[in-house]
PDB file of N, CA and C in Angstrom:
ATOM      1  N   MET A  93      17.054  21.967 -30.024  1.00 67.00           N
ATOM      2  CA  MET A  93      17.395  20.620 -29.592  1.00 67.00           C
ATOM      3  C   MET A  93      17.386  20.512 -28.060  1.00 67.00           C
ATOM      4  N   LYS A  94      17.802  21.579 -27.388  1.00 72.00           N
ATOM      5  CA  LYS A  94      17.800  21.556 -25.931  1.00 72.00           C
ATOM      6  C   LYS A  94      16.390  21.539 -25.358  1.00 72.00           C
ATOM      7  N   ASP A  95      15.413  21.943 -26.141  1.00 85.00           N
ATOM      8  CA  ASP A  95      14.044  22.036 -25.644  1.00 85.00           C
ATOM      9  C   ASP A  95      13.451  20.678 -25.295  1.00 85.00           C
ATOM     10  N   TRP A  96      13.876  19.626 -25.921  1.00 89.00           N
ATOM     11  CA  TRP A  96      13.264  18.317 -25.662  1.00 89.00           C
ATOM     12  C   TRP A  96      14.127  17.417 -24.787  1.00 89.00           C
ATOM     13  N   ILE A  97      15.385  17.770 -24.558  1.00 92.00           N
ATOM     14  CA  ILE A  97      16.267  16.907 -23.757  1.00 92.00           C
ATOM     15  C   ILE A  97      15.839  16.901 -22.285  1.00 92.00           C
ATOM     16  N   TYR A  98      15.653  18.071 -21.698  1.00 91.00           N
ATOM     17  CA  TYR A  98      15.286  18.142 -20.280  1.00 91.00           C
ATOM     18  C   TYR A  98      13.933  17.480 -19.998  1.00 91.00           C
ATOM     19  N   PRO A  99      12.869  17.782 -20.760  1.00 92.00           N
ATOM     20  CA  PRO A  99      11.603  17.084 -20.497  1.00 92.00           C
ATOM     21  C   PRO A  99      11.690  15.572 -20.697  1.00 92.00           C
ATOM     22  N   SER A 100      12.492  15.139 -21.641  1.00 94.00           N
ATOM     23  CA  SER A 100      12.642  13.694 -21.873  1.00 94.00           C
ATOM     24  C   SER A 100      13.335  13.019 -20.697  1.00 94.00           C
ATOM     25  N   VAL A 101      14.362  13.644 -20.175  1.00 94.00           N
ATOM     26  CA  VAL A 101      15.076  13.084 -19.028  1.00 94.00           C
ATOM     27  C   VAL A 101      14.162  13.059 -17.805  1.00 94.00           C
ATOM     28  N   VAL A 102      13.413  14.117 -17.589  1.00 95.00           N
ATOM     29  CA  VAL A 102      12.491  14.164 -16.457  1.00 95.00           C
ATOM     30  C   VAL A 102      11.409  13.101 -16.609  1.00 95.00           C
ATOM     31  N   PHE A 103      10.912  12.901 -17.813  1.00 96.00           N
ATOM     32  CA  PHE A 103       9.884  11.891 -18.050  1.00 96.00           C
ATOM     33  C   PHE A 103      10.426  10.483 -17.806  1.00 96.00           C
ATOM     34  N   VAL A 104      11.633  10.211 -18.230  1.00 97.00           N
ATOM     35  CA  VAL A 104      12.241   8.892 -18.007  1.00 97.00           C
ATOM     36  C   VAL A 104      12.449   8.665 -16.510  1.00 97.00           C
ATOM     37  N   ILE A 105      12.882   9.684 -15.798  1.00 98.00           N
ATOM     38  CA  ILE A 105      13.044   9.556 -14.345  1.00 98.00           C
ATOM     39  C   ILE A 105      11.690   9.320 -13.684  1.00 98.00           C
ATOM     40  N   PHE A 106      10.651  10.012 -14.154  1.00 98.00           N
ATOM     41  CA  PHE A 106       9.306   9.817 -13.635  1.00 98.00           C
ATOM     42  C   PHE A 106       8.844   8.381 -13.860  1.00 98.00           C
ATOM     43  N   LEU A 107       9.075   7.842 -15.052  1.00 97.00           N
ATOM     44  CA  LEU A 107       8.681   6.458 -15.334  1.00 97.00           C
ATOM     45  C   LEU A 107       9.433   5.478 -14.440  1.00 97.00           C
ATOM     46  N   TYR A 108      10.708   5.726 -14.213  1.00 97.00           N
ATOM     47  CA  TYR A 108      11.504   4.858 -13.351  1.00 97.00           C
ATOM     48  C   TYR A 108      10.970   4.884 -11.919  1.00 97.00           C
ATOM     49  N   VAL A 109      10.650   6.066 -11.423  1.00 96.00           N
ATOM     50  CA  VAL A 109      10.127   6.189 -10.059  1.00 96.00           C
ATOM     51  C   VAL A 109       8.774   5.499  -9.942  1.00 96.00           C
ATOM     52  N   MET A 110       7.905   5.661 -10.935  1.00 95.00           N
ATOM     53  CA  MET A 110       6.595   5.019 -10.889  1.00 95.00           C
ATOM     54  C   MET A 110       6.731   3.494 -10.933  1.00 95.00           C
ATOM     55  N   ALA A 111       7.648   2.979 -11.737  1.00 94.00           N
ATOM     56  CA  ALA A 111       7.878   1.534 -11.783  1.00 94.00           C
ATOM     57  C   ALA A 111       8.396   1.038 -10.431  1.00 94.00           C
ATOM     58  N   PHE A 112       9.279   1.797  -9.815  1.00 92.00           N
ATOM     59  CA  PHE A 112       9.813   1.454  -8.496  1.00 92.00           C
ATOM     60  C   PHE A 112       8.694   1.408  -7.458  1.00 92.00           C
ATOM     61  N   VAL A 113       7.830   2.413  -7.458  1.00 91.00           N
ATOM     62  CA  VAL A 113       6.727   2.477  -6.497  1.00 91.00           C
ATOM     63  C   VAL A 113       5.752   1.333  -6.727  1.00 91.00           C
ATOM     64  N   LEU A 114       5.384   1.076  -7.964  1.00 88.00           N
ATOM     65  CA  LEU A 114       4.439  -0.003  -8.259  1.00 88.00           C
ATOM     66  C   LEU A 114       5.006  -1.367  -7.894  1.00 88.00           C
ATOM     67  N   PHE A 115       6.282  -1.579  -8.161  1.00 87.00           N
ATOM     68  CA  PHE A 115       6.909  -2.856  -7.847  1.00 87.00           C
ATOM     69  C   PHE A 115       6.894  -3.115  -6.346  1.00 87.00           C
ATOM     70  N   TYR A 116       7.317  -2.123  -5.553  1.00 83.00           N
ATOM     71  CA  TYR A 116       7.374  -2.332  -4.112  1.00 83.00           C
ATOM     72  C   TYR A 116       6.002  -2.304  -3.459  1.00 83.00           C
ATOM     73  N   THR A 117       5.033  -1.626  -4.073  1.00 81.00           N
ATOM     74  CA  THR A 117       3.667  -1.673  -3.562  1.00 81.00           C
ATOM     75  C   THR A 117       3.083  -3.061  -3.773  1.00 81.00           C
ATOM     76  N   TYR A 118       3.278  -3.625  -4.945  1.00 77.00           N
ATOM     77  CA  TYR A 118       2.774  -4.967  -5.222  1.00 77.00           C
ATOM     78  C   TYR A 118       3.487  -5.996  -4.354  1.00 77.00           C
ATOM     79  N   LYS A 119       4.793  -5.828  -4.180  1.00 70.00           N
ATOM     80  CA  LYS A 119       5.563  -6.754  -3.352  1.00 70.00           C
ATOM     81  C   LYS A 119       5.089  -6.696  -1.900  1.00 70.00           C
ATOM     82  N   GLY A 120       4.741  -5.523  -1.411  1.00 64.00           N
ATOM     83  CA  GLY A 120       4.251  -5.374  -0.048  1.00 64.00           C
ATOM     84  C   GLY A 120       2.874  -5.987   0.137  1.00 64.00           C
ATOM     85  N   GLN A 121       2.028  -5.934  -0.881  1.00 63.00           N
ATOM     86  CA  GLN A 121       0.690  -6.499  -0.777  1.00 63.00           C
ATOM     87  C   GLN A 121       0.722  -8.017  -0.820  1.00 63.00           C
ATOM     88  N   ALA A 122       1.718  -8.601  -1.460  1.00 60.00           N
ATOM     89  CA  ALA A 122       1.789 -10.057  -1.567  1.00 60.00           C
ATOM     90  C   ALA A 122       1.980 -10.687  -0.185  1.00 60.00           C
ATOM     91  N   GLY A 123       2.715 -10.032   0.701  1.00 60.00           N
ATOM     92  CA  GLY A 123       2.929 -10.551   2.038  1.00 60.00           C
ATOM     93  C   GLY A 123       1.787 -10.247   2.991  1.00 60.00           C
ATOM     94  N   TYR A 124       0.861  -9.405   2.545  1.00 58.00           N
ATOM     95  CA  TYR A 124      -0.227  -8.982   3.419  1.00 58.00           C
ATOM     96  C   TYR A 124      -1.310 -10.033   3.533  1.00 58.00           C
ATOM     97  N   GLY A 125      -1.462 -10.885   2.572  1.00 57.00           N
ATOM     98  CA  GLY A 125      -2.465 -11.939   2.617  1.00 57.00           C
ATOM     99  C   GLY A 125      -3.790 -11.541   2.010  1.00 57.00           C
ATOM    100  N   GLY A 126      -3.811 -10.442   1.295  1.00 54.00           N
ATOM    101  CA  GLY A 126      -5.030 -10.048   0.611  1.00 54.00           C
ATOM    102  C   GLY A 126      -6.126  -9.537   1.515  1.00 54.00           C
ATOM    103  N   GLY A 127      -5.816  -9.212   2.733  1.00 55.00           N
ATOM    104  CA  GLY A 127      -6.811  -8.663   3.641  1.00 55.00           C
ATOM    105  C   GLY A 127      -7.809  -9.681   4.151  1.00 55.00           C
ATOM    106  N   LYS A 128      -7.462 -10.949   4.110  1.00 57.00           N
ATOM    107  CA  LYS A 128      -8.382 -11.977   4.603  1.00 57.00           C
ATOM    108  C   LYS A 128      -8.406 -11.957   6.124  1.00 57.00           C
ATOM    109  N   GLN A 129      -9.582 -12.076   6.670  1.00 57.00           N
ATOM    110  CA  GLN A 129      -9.743 -12.076   8.118  1.00 57.00           C
ATOM    111  C   GLN A 129      -9.831 -13.523   8.593  1.00 57.00           C
ATOM    112  N   LYS A 130      -9.074 -13.857   9.620  1.00 63.00           N
ATOM    113  CA  LYS A 130      -9.015 -15.241  10.077  1.00 63.00           C
ATOM    114  C   LYS A 130     -10.306 -15.694  10.745  1.00 63.00           C
ATOM    115  N   GLY A 131     -10.883 -14.850  11.568  1.00 64.00           N
ATOM    116  CA  GLY A 131     -12.002 -15.276  12.385  1.00 64.00           C
ATOM    117  C   GLY A 131     -13.370 -15.001  11.798  1.00 64.00           C
ATOM    118  N   GLY A 132     -13.455 -14.522  10.596  1.00 68.00           N
ATOM    119  CA  GLY A 132     -14.753 -14.197  10.027  1.00 68.00           C
ATOM    120  C   GLY A 132     -15.256 -12.855  10.521  1.00 68.00           C
ATOM    121  N   THR A 133     -16.561 -12.666  10.471  1.00 67.00           N
ATOM    122  CA  THR A 133     -17.164 -11.402  10.871  1.00 67.00           C
ATOM    123  C   THR A 133     -17.251 -11.323  12.390  1.00 67.00           C
ATOM    124  N   THR A 134     -16.931 -10.163  12.919  1.00 74.00           N
ATOM    125  CA  THR A 134     -16.983  -9.978  14.372  1.00 74.00           C
ATOM    126  C   THR A 134     -18.327  -9.379  14.776  1.00 74.00           C
ATOM    127  N   SER A 135     -18.699  -9.621  16.005  1.00 84.00           N
ATOM    128  CA  SER A 135     -19.952  -9.059  16.515  1.00 84.00           C
ATOM    129  C   SER A 135     -19.653  -7.766  17.263  1.00 84.00           C
ATOM    130  N   VAL A 136     -20.687  -7.021  17.563  1.00 86.00           N
ATOM    131  CA  VAL A 136     -20.521  -5.761  18.285  1.00 86.00           C
ATOM    132  C   VAL A 136     -19.980  -6.023  19.684  1.00 86.00           C
ATOM    133  N   GLU A 137     -20.442  -7.077  20.312  1.00 87.00           N
ATOM    134  CA  GLU A 137     -19.981  -7.392  21.668  1.00 87.00           C
ATOM    135  C   GLU A 137     -18.490  -7.735  21.675  1.00 87.00           C
ATOM    136  N   ASN A 138     -18.063  -8.539  20.711  1.00 86.00           N
ATOM    137  CA  ASN A 138     -16.637  -8.879  20.626  1.00 86.00           C
ATOM    138  C   ASN A 138     -15.798  -7.639  20.341  1.00 86.00           C
ATOM    139  N   PHE A 139     -16.311  -6.777  19.479  1.00 86.00           N
ATOM    140  CA  PHE A 139     -15.594  -5.551  19.153  1.00 86.00           C
ATOM    141  C   PHE A 139     -15.457  -4.662  20.390  1.00 86.00           C
ATOM    142  N   GLN A 140     -16.533  -4.523  21.151  1.00 87.00           N
ATOM    143  CA  GLN A 140     -16.489  -3.704  22.362  1.00 87.00           C
ATOM    144  C   GLN A 140     -15.526  -4.277  23.391  1.00 87.00           C
ATOM    145  N   SER A 141     -15.520  -5.591  23.548  1.00 88.00           N
ATOM    146  CA  SER A 141     -14.598  -6.189  24.523  1.00 88.00           C
ATOM    147  C   SER A 141     -13.147  -6.021  24.082  1.00 88.00           C
ATOM    148  N   GLU A 142     -12.877  -6.155  22.797  1.00 88.00           N
ATOM    149  CA  GLU A 142     -11.509  -5.955  22.307  1.00 88.00           C
ATOM    150  C   GLU A 142     -11.073  -4.506  22.473  1.00 88.00           C
ATOM    151  N   MET A 143     -11.981  -3.578  22.208  1.00 88.00           N
ATOM    152  CA  MET A 143     -11.640  -2.164  22.370  1.00 88.00           C
ATOM    153  C   MET A 143     -11.390  -1.823  23.834  1.00 88.00           C
ATOM    154  N   SER A 144     -12.182  -2.388  24.739  1.00 89.00           N
ATOM    155  CA  SER A 144     -11.965  -2.106  26.160  1.00 89.00           C
ATOM    156  C   SER A 144     -10.649  -2.711  26.638  1.00 89.00           C
ATOM    157  N   LYS A 145     -10.247  -3.859  26.080  1.00 87.00           N
ATOM    158  CA  LYS A 145      -8.948  -4.448  26.425  1.00 87.00           C
ATOM    159  C   LYS A 145      -7.813  -3.537  25.978  1.00 87.00           C
ATOM    160  N   LYS A 146      -7.937  -2.985  24.775  1.00 85.00           N
ATOM    161  CA  LYS A 146      -6.875  -2.128  24.238  1.00 85.00           C
ATOM    162  C   LYS A 146      -6.787  -0.799  24.983  1.00 85.00           C
ATOM    163  N   LEU A 147      -7.925  -0.299  25.452  1.00 84.00           N
ATOM    164  CA  LEU A 147      -7.931   0.997  26.123  1.00 84.00           C
ATOM    165  C   LEU A 147      -7.441   0.929  27.563  1.00 84.00           C
ATOM    166  N   LYS A 148      -7.416  -0.247  28.154  1.00 74.00           N
ATOM    167  CA  LYS A 148      -6.968  -0.389  29.545  1.00 74.00           C
ATOM    168  C   LYS A 148      -5.475  -0.318  29.660  1.00 74.00           C
TER     169      LYS A 148
END
């Protein structure tokens, strides 16, 4: 009888942790906006100018 109690408890804890992770991962993505970019596609020149601004 003791052989199945420990694995069952560990499995239930594993399921609880996975549900916790999935819930907060989904909740975090909802505020992200789905990865939509406001300005559309950027050009190489714009990218280079932004990178040079950040590096200064």
